Short mmCIF file of C-alpha atoms in Angstrom, two decimals:
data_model
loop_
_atom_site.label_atom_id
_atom_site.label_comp_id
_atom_site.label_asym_id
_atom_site.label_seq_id
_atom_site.Cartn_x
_atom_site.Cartn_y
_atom_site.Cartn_z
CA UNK A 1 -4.90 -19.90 5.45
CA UNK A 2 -4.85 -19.04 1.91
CA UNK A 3 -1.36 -18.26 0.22
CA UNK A 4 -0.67 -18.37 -3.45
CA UNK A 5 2.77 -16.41 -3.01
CA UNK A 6 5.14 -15.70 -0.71
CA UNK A 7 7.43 -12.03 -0.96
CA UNK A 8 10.82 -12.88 -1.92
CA UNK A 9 13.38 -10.66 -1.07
CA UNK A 10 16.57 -12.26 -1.25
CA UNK A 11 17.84 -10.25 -3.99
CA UNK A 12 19.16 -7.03 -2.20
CA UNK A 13 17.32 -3.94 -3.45
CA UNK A 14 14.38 -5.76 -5.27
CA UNK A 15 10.87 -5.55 -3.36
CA UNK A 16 7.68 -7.12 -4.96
CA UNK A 17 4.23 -6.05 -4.44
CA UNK A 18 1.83 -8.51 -5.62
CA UNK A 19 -1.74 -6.46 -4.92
CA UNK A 20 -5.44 -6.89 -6.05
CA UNK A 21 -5.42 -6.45 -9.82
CA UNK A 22 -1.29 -4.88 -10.25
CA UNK A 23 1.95 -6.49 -9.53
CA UNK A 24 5.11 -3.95 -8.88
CA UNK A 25 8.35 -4.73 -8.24
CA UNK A 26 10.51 -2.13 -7.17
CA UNK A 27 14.49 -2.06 -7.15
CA UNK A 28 15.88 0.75 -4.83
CA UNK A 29 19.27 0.78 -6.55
CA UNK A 30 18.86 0.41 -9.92
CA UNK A 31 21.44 2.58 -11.43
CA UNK A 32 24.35 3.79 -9.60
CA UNK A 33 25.07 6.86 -7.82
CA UNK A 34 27.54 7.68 -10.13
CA UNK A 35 25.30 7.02 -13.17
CA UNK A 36 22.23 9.26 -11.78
CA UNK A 37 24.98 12.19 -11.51
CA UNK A 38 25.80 11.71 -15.52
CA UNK A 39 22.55 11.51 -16.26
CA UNK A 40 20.90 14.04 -14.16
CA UNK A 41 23.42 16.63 -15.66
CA UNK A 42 23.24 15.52 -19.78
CA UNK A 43 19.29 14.89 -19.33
CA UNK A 44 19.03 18.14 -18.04
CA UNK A 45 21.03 20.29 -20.55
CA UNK A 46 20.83 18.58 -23.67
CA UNK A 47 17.19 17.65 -23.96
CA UNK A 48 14.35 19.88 -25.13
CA UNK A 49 12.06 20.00 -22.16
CA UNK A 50 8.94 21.19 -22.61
CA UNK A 51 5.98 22.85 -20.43
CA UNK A 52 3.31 21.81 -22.22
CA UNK A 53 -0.32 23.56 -22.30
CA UNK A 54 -3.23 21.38 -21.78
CA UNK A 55 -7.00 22.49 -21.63
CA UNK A 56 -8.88 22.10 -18.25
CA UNK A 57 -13.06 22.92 -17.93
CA UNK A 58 -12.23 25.08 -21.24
CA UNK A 59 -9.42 26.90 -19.70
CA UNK A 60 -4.85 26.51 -21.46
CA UNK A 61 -2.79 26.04 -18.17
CA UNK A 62 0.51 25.15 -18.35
CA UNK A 63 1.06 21.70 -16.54
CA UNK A 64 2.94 21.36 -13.25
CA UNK A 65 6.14 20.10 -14.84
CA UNK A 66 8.62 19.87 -18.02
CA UNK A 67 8.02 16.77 -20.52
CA UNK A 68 9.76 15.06 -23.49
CA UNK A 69 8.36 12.11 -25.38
CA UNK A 70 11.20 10.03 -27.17
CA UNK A 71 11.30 6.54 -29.30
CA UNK A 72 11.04 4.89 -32.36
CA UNK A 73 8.84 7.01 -34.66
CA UNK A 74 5.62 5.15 -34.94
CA UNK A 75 5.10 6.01 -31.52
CA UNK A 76 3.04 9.01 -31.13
CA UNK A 77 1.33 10.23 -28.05
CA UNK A 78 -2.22 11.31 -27.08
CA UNK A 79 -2.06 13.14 -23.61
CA UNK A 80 -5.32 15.30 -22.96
CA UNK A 81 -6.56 15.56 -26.42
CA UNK A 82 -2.98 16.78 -28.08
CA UNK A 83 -0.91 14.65 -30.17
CA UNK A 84 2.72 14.43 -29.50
CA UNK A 85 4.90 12.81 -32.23
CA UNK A 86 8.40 11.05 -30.31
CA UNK A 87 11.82 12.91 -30.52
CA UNK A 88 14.59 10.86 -32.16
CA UNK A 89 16.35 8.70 -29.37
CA UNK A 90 19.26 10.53 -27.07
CA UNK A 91 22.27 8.27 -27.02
CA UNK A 92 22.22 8.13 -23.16
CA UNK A 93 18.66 6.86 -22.97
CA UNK A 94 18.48 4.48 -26.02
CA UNK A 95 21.08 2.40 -24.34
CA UNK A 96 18.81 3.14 -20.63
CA UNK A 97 16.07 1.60 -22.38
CA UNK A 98 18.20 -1.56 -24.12
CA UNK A 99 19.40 -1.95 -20.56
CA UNK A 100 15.90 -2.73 -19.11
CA UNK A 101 14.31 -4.38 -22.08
CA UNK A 102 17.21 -6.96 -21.29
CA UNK A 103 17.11 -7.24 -17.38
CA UNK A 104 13.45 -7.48 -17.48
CA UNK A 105 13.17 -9.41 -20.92
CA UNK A 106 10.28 -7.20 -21.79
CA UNK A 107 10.46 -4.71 -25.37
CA UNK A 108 10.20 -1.10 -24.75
CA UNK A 109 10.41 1.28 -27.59
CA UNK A 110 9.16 4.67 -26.34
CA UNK A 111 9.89 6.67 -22.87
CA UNK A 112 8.02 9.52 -21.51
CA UNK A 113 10.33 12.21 -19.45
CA UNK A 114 9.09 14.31 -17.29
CA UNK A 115 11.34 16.97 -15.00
CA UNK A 116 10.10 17.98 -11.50
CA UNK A 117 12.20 21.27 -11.03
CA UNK A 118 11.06 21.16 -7.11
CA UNK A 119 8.17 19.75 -4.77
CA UNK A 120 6.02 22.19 -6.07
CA UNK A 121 5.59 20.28 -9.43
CA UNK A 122 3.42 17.36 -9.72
CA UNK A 123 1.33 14.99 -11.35
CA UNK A 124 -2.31 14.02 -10.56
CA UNK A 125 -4.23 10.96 -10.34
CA UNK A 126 -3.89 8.97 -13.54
CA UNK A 127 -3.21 5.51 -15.47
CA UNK A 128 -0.98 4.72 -18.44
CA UNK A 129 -4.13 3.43 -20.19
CA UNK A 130 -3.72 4.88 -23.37
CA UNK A 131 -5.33 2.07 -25.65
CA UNK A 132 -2.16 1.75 -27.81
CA UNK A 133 -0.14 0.15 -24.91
CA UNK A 134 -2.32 -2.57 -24.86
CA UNK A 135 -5.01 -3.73 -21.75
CA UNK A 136 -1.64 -4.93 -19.21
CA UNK A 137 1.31 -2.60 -20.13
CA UNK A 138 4.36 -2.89 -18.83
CA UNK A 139 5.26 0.75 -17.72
CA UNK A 140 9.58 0.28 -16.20
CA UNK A 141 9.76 3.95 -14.21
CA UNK A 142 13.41 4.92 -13.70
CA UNK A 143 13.69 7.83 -11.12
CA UNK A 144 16.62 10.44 -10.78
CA UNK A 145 17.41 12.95 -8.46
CA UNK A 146 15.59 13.82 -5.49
CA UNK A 147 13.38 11.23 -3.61
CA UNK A 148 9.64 11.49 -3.98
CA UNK A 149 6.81 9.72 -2.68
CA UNK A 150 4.32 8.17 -5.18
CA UNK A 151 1.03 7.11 -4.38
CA UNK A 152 -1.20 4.26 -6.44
CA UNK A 153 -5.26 4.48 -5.57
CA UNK A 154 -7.39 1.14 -6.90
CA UNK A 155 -10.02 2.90 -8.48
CA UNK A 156 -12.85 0.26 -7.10
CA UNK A 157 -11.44 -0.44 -3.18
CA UNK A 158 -9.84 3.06 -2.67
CA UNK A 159 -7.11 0.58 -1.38
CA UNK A 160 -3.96 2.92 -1.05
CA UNK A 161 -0.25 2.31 -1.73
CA UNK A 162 2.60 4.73 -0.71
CA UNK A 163 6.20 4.30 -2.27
CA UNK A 164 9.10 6.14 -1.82
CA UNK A 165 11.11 6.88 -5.21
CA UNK A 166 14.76 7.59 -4.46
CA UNK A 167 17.26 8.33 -6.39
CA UNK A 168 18.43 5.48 -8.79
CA UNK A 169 15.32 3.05 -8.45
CA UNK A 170 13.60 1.72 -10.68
CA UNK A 171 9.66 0.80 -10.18
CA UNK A 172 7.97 -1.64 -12.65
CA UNK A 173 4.08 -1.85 -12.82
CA UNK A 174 2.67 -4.82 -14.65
CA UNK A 175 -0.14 -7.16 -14.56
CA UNK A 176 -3.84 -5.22 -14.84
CA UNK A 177 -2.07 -2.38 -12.76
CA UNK A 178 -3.01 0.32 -15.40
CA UNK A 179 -6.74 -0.91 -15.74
CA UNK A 180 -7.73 -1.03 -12.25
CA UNK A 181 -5.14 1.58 -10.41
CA UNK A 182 -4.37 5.39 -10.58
CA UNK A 183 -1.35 7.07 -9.61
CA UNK A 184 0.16 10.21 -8.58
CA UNK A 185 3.04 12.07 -7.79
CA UNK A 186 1.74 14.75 -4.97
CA UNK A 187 2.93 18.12 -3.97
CA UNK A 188 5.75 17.76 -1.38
CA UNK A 189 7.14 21.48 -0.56
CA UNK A 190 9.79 20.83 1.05
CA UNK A 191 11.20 18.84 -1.87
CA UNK A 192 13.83 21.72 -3.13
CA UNK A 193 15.86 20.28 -5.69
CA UNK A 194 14.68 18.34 -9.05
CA UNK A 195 13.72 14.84 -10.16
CA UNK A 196 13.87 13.23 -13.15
CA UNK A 197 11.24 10.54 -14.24
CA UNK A 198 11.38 8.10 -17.05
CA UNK A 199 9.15 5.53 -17.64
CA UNK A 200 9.63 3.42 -20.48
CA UNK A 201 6.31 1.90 -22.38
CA UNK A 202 6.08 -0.37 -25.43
CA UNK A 203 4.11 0.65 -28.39
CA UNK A 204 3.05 -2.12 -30.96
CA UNK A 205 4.01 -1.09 -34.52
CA UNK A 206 0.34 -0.99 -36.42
CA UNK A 207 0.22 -3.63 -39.21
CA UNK B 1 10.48 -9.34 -15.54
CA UNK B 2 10.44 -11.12 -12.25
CA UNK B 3 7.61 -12.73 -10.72
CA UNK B 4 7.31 -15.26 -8.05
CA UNK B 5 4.01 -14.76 -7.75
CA UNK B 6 0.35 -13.39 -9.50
CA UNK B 7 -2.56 -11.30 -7.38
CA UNK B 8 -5.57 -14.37 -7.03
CA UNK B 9 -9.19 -12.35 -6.76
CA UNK B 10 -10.71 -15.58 -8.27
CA UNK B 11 -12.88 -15.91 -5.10
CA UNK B 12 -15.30 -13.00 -4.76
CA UNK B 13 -14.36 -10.67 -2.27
CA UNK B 14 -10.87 -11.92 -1.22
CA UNK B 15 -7.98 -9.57 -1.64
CA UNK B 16 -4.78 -10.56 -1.33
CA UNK B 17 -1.28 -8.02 -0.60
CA UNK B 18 2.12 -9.58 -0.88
CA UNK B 19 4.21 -7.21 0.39
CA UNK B 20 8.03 -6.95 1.39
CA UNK B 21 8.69 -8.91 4.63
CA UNK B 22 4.62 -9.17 5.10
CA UNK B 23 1.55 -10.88 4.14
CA UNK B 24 -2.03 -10.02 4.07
CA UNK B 25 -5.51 -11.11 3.33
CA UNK B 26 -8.92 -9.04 3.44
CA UNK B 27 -12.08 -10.27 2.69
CA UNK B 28 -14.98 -7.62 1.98
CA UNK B 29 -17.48 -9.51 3.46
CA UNK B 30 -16.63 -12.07 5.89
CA UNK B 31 -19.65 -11.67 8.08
CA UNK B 32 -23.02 -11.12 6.64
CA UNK B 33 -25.09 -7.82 7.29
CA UNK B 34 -27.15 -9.78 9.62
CA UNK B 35 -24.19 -11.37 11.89
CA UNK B 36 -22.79 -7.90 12.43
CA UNK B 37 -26.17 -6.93 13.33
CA UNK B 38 -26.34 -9.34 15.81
CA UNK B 39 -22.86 -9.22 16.93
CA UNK B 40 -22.37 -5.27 17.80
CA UNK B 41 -25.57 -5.10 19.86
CA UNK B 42 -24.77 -8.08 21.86
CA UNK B 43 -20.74 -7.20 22.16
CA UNK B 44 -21.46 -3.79 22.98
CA UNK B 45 -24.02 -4.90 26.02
CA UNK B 46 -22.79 -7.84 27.37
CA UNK B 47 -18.69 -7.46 27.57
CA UNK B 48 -17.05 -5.26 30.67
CA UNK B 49 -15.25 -3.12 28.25
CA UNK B 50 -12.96 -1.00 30.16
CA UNK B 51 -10.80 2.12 29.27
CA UNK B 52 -7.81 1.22 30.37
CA UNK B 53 -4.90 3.84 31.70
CA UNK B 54 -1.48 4.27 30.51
CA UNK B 55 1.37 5.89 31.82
CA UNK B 56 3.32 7.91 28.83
CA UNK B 57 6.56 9.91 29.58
CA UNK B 58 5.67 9.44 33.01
CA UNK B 59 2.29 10.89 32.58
CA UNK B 60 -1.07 8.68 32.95
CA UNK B 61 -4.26 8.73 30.40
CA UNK B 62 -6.49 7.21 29.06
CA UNK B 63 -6.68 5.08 26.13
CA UNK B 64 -8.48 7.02 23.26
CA UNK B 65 -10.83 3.68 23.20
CA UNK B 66 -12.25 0.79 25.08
CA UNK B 67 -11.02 -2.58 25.32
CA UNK B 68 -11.70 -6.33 26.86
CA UNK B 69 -8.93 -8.80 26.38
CA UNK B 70 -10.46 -12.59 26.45
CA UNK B 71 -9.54 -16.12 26.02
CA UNK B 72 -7.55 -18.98 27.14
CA UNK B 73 -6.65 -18.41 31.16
CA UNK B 74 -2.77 -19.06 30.39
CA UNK B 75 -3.19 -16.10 27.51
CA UNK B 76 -2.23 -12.92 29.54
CA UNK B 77 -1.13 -10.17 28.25
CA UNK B 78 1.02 -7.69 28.77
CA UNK B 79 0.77 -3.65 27.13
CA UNK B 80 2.24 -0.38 28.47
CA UNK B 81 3.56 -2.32 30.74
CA UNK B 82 0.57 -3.18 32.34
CA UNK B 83 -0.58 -7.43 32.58
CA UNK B 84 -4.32 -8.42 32.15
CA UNK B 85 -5.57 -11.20 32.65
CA UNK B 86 -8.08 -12.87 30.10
CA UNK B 87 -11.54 -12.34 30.61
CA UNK B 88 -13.60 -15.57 29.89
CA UNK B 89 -14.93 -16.49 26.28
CA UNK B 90 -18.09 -14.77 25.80
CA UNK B 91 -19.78 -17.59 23.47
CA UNK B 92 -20.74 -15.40 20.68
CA UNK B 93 -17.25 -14.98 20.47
CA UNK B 94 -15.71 -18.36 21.21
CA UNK B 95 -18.02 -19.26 18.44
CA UNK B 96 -16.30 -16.95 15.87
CA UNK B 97 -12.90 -17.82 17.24
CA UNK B 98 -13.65 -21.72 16.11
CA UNK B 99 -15.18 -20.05 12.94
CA UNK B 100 -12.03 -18.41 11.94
CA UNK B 101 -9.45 -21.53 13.07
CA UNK B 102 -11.71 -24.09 10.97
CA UNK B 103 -11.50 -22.14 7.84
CA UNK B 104 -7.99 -20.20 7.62
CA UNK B 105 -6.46 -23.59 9.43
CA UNK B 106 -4.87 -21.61 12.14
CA UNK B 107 -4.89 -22.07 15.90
CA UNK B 108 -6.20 -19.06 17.97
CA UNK B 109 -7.20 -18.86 21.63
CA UNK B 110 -7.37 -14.95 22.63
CA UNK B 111 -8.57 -12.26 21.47
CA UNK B 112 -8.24 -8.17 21.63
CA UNK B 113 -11.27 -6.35 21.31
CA UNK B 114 -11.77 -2.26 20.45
CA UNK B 115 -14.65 -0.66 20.50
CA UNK B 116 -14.03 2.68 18.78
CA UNK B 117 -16.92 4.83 19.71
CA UNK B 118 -16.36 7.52 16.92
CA UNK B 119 -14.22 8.86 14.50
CA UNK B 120 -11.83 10.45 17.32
CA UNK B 121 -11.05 7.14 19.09
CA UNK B 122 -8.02 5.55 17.48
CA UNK B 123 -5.03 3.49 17.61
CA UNK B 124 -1.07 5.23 16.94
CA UNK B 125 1.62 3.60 15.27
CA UNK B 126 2.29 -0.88 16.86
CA UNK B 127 2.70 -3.99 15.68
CA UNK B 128 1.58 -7.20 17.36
CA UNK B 129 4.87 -8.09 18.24
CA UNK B 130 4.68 -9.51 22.25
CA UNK B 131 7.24 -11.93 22.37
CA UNK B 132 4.60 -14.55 23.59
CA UNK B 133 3.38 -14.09 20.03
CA UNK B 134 6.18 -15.44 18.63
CA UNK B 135 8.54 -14.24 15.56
CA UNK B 136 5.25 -14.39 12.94
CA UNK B 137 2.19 -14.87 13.99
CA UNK B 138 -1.14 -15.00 12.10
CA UNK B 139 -3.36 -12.12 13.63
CA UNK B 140 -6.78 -12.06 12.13
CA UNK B 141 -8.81 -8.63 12.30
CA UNK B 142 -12.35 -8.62 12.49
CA UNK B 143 -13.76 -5.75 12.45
CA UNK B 144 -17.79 -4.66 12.83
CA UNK B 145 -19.53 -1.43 12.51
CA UNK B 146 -18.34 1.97 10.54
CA UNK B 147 -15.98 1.39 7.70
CA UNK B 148 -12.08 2.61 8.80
CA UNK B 149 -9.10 3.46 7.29
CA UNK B 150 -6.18 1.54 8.72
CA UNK B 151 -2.81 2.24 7.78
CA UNK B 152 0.53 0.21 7.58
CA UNK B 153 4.23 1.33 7.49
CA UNK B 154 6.98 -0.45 6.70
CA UNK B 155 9.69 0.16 9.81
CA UNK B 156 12.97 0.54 7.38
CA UNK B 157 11.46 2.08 3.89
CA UNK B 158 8.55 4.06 5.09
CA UNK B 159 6.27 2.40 2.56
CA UNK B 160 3.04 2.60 3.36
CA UNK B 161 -0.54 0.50 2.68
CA UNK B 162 -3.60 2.11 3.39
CA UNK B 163 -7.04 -0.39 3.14
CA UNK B 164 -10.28 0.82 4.27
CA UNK B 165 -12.13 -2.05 6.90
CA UNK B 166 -15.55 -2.31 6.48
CA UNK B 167 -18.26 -3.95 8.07
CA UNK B 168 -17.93 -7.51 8.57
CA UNK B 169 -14.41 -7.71 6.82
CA UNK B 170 -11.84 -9.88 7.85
CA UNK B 171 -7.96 -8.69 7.47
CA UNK B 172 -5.42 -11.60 8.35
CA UNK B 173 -1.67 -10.24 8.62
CA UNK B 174 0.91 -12.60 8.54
CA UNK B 175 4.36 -13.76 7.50
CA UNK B 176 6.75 -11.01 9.65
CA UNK B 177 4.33 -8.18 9.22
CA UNK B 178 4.82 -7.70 12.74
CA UNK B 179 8.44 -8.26 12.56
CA UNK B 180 8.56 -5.43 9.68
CA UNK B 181 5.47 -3.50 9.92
CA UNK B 182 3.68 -1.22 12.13
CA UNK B 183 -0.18 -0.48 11.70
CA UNK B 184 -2.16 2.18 13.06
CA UNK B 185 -6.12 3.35 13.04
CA UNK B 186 -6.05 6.90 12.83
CA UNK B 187 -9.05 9.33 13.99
CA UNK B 188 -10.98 10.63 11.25
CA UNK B 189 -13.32 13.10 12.84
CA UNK B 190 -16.60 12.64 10.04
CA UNK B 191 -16.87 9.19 11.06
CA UNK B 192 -19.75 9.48 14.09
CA UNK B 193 -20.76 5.88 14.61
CA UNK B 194 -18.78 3.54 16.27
CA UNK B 195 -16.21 -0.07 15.20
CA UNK B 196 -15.79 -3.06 16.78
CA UNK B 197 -12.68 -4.48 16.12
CA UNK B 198 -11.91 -8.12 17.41
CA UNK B 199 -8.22 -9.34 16.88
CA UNK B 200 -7.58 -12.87 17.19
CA UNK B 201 -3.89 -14.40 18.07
CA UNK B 202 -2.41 -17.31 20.00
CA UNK B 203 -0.36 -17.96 22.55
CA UNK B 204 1.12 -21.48 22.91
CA UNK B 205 0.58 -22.48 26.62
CA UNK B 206 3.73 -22.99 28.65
CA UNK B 207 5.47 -25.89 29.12
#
């Protein structure tokens, strides 16, 4: 039969999931219990979290969750037809994102942070497609807190992949995964206690 | 980043998913419109398909589908712990059995086959995983009439694939997706027309 690639799963923690069109690889224990508890509590108090308003068939609702958009300061942000400019780096996730850009030898230079106070907040169907991270972005998603499931939808097959995002792990989408897949966080009420989500994205400087 | 491997949809129609501890390959359109055609009305006239009974906590029902089990006479096979026997190969079908070993250069000499008559005849939560199988075998799905979902679960991290099987598609799980993975086809009550679903294996003959 035909194989191109085998799973490999000899390093502890690190799961690969080569599908049409995307490529994830997904560590389950990325950071450290201990780690997630520091940076649960300083994420939490000493960033300005935001609940943004977006516009909806003509209509301001606030979304379903608390952002922040951080990095170097050519990196501005177009999310529903509003323009966020970055906040200056936090100490706590500048080294975060040094961290990965090493382990996965891949630049980042911008993170979007979003807080889930409970199951209750969410995030609908969407790609990282925004044309300034280029046609395959590499989007490294760092989760803290409590576990949530996170669903990925190929927007041609309807093929349909179901992760669960604990505490500590860290989720990298690469390849065409942005150009041919959506995502989601659902609603999961009886999630009761937060999450914190940061995925880091690179942002070419313009010439 | 890490990457042992990269998604191949170079030929049309082929799909490939490299999971954790599991392989699989779906092609869109292994049969023609016109084989299928062929293939249901004859399959659903000339087999004995039987609804078979099962005894659960001590309790017996009946299957929520029909079956016939067919190949080699050493291939029997044993389920709820109940032993059939192999039914003859009904040529149509010995003919697609040779179809499928020439091309994915894989043995197979039995098949399971379930007709699902509607949308409320399903399949719960199994994996192939008879010991007669052996540790991984190659189990190639065939499956002919309305498009359905099928599901897969990972046993230890609850991930979970869904992939919709249409008409004259051909899924082939293997590595130790049985070993590590259980599948299901749930009900889904708008679909009125019924699936054929022909599942090839083998089972070495006994010294």
């Amino acid at each position: 039969m035909t194989r191109q690639a085998k799973s490999d799963n000899s390093k502890a923690g690190l799961r690969q999931f080569i599908l049409p069109d995307a490529e994830l690889t997904l560590w389950s224990s990325w950071l450290s219990h201990a780690e997630t508890t520091v940076l649960q509590t300083l994420l939490s108090a000493e960033l300005a979290w935001r609940q943004e308003q977006i516009r909806i068939y003509g209509k301001t609702v606030n979304i379903p969750r608390q952002q922040v958009w951080m990095g170097e300061p050519h990196c501005s942000y177009q999310y529903s037809g509003v323009c966020f400019e970055p906040q200056p780096w936090h100490p706590a996730i500048k080294k975060l994102c040094s961290k990965l850009s090493g382990e996965l030898n891949q630049p980042f230079n911008c993170v979007l942070l979003n807080l889930y106070a409970n199951g209750q907040n969410h995030m609908g169907w969407h790609a990282d497609n925004e044309p300034e991270l280029g046609p395959t972005p590499v989007i490294a998603s760092v989760s803290i807190g409590a576990s949530r499931r996170f669903d990925l939808q190929h927007r041609q097959h309807g093929h349909q992949l179901q992760l669960q995002l604990d505490n500590g792990s860290l989720l990298v989408m690469a390849g065409t995964c942005q150009q041919y897949w959506q995502h989601r966080l659902p609603k999961q009420s009886r999630v009761l206690t937060p999450r914190l989500n940061l995925t880091f994205r690179y942002i070419a400087p313009q010439q």
